[in-house]
Amino acid sequence: MTADSLSSHNGSVRLIGLPVVSDPRGDLTFVEGGNHVPFQIRRVYYLYNVPVDSERGGHAHHELEQVIFALSGSFRIAVDDGRKRREYWLRDPRTGLYISRMIWREMDAFSQGAVCMVLASQPYDEADYIRDYNAFVQETERETAS
Ligand code: TYD
């Protein structure tokens, strides 16, 4: 495992650096599904107007993969594979955090005016969420044993 990753039998997390084209007019970053992120992008959503004391996330997904960016401002993401927990600060629009299936995530410490953009591998499906932490850990243990 590198300093910037978390991986287990069940899931993995890693930072992804995107291309930047800089010139005197400003910086431009682009993302291609299946190239810069390891899935075809089926959904994009973003969080904004987030109160600075807000906590988001608090769930894992059975199948969904995501890459999370701070397009503006900053916030913290804690990720957990059922055994190990790790924290990342996102604050650079060129750097996304890839989160595979079966990773618990919690987000907080949003700066004033932060904008969080998420690229997702599937459309929204409530049935794909695991919202109970103990149920998540039990599921990771079942998968590890199988
Ligand atoms: P949720 O995923 O719990 O937000 P977060 O992980 O950022 O805390 O979603 C909050 C609500 O928004 C929930 O009622 C589901 C709804 N929602 C959609 O309808 N479509 C979407 O693509 C997402 C991400 C959420």
XYZ file of C-alpha atoms in Angstrom, residues 11-131:
121
model
C -12.436 -2.183 -1.405
C -9.847 0.417 -2.193
C -9.254 4.165 -2.035
C -6.634 6.199 -3.851
C -5.912 9.732 -4.990
C -6.225 10.404 -8.714
C -4.393 13.310 -10.343
C -6.069 14.895 -13.381
C -4.463 16.734 -16.284
C -4.191 20.517 -16.099
C -3.789 22.851 -19.044
C -2.540 26.176 -17.745
C -2.092 29.367 -19.687
C -2.413 33.066 -18.887
C -6.224 32.761 -19.220
C -6.378 30.282 -16.317
C -6.296 26.560 -15.601
C -8.377 23.881 -17.317
C -8.839 20.323 -16.005
C -10.724 17.525 -17.743
C -11.915 14.033 -16.855
C -12.671 11.177 -19.252
C -14.590 8.159 -17.995
C -12.659 4.921 -18.450
C -9.426 6.897 -18.862
C -8.725 9.274 -15.954
C -11.275 7.506 -13.731
C -11.564 3.683 -13.829
C -15.264 3.540 -14.779
C -17.723 5.048 -17.226
C -19.345 8.097 -15.634
C -23.111 7.520 -15.309
C -23.898 10.325 -12.854
C -22.469 13.607 -11.586
C -23.685 15.332 -8.432
C -22.369 18.158 -6.330
C -22.698 19.487 -2.823
C -22.712 23.230 -2.198
C -24.159 25.637 0.368
C -22.858 23.132 2.928
C -22.885 24.551 6.489
C -19.369 24.442 7.955
C -20.526 22.147 10.799
C -22.332 19.735 8.446
C -21.513 16.025 8.275
C -22.236 14.194 5.029
C -21.842 10.627 3.881
C -22.097 8.062 6.650
C -22.624 5.168 4.281
C -20.996 2.659 1.931
C -22.180 1.163 -1.342
C -22.591 -2.443 -2.408
C -21.449 -1.706 -5.983
C -21.055 2.025 -6.653
C -17.635 3.514 -7.441
C -17.043 7.235 -7.101
C -14.381 9.896 -7.473
C -14.796 12.921 -5.204
C -13.327 16.378 -5.845
C -13.176 19.714 -4.049
C -13.868 22.041 -6.985
C -13.661 24.967 -4.590
C -12.667 25.243 -0.932
C -11.844 22.162 1.103
C -13.267 19.377 3.239
C -12.203 16.193 5.014
C -13.145 12.635 4.040
C -12.644 9.689 6.385
C -12.675 6.321 4.629
C -12.894 2.923 6.257
C -12.637 -0.556 4.724
C -14.086 -2.254 7.811
C -10.654 -2.693 9.413
C -8.625 0.433 8.784
C -9.645 4.071 8.746
C -7.849 6.857 6.936
C -8.442 10.567 6.468
C -7.897 12.735 3.424
C -8.237 16.479 2.967
C -9.447 17.475 -0.478
C -8.585 21.031 -1.502
C -7.213 20.843 -5.050
C -9.597 20.609 -8.055
C -6.945 18.595 -9.937
C -6.916 15.786 -7.373
C -9.836 13.427 -6.796
C -10.325 10.643 -4.297
C -11.347 7.346 -5.897
C -13.554 5.262 -3.593
C -14.442 1.748 -4.691
C -17.416 -0.326 -3.605
C -17.574 -1.419 0.068
C -15.821 1.577 1.598
C -17.497 3.526 4.404
C -17.068 7.313 4.018
C -17.765 10.342 6.201
C -17.245 13.953 5.144
C -16.984 17.043 7.327
C -15.007 20.239 7.987
C -16.365 21.917 4.842
C -14.859 25.347 4.330
C -17.148 28.292 3.666
C -18.332 28.105 0.046
C -16.846 24.636 -0.602
C -18.110 22.805 -3.682
C -17.794 19.005 -3.731
C -18.281 17.269 -7.083
C -18.787 13.519 -7.290
C -18.432 11.352 -10.408
C -20.317 8.087 -10.016
C -20.353 4.796 -11.901
C -24.125 4.222 -11.592
C -27.379 6.181 -11.408
C -28.791 6.831 -7.960
C -30.130 3.664 -6.338
C -31.087 3.705 -2.650
C -30.874 -0.127 -2.598
C -27.121 0.151 -3.239
C -26.547 2.087 0.017
C -25.393 0.526 3.295
C -26.312 3.137 5.902
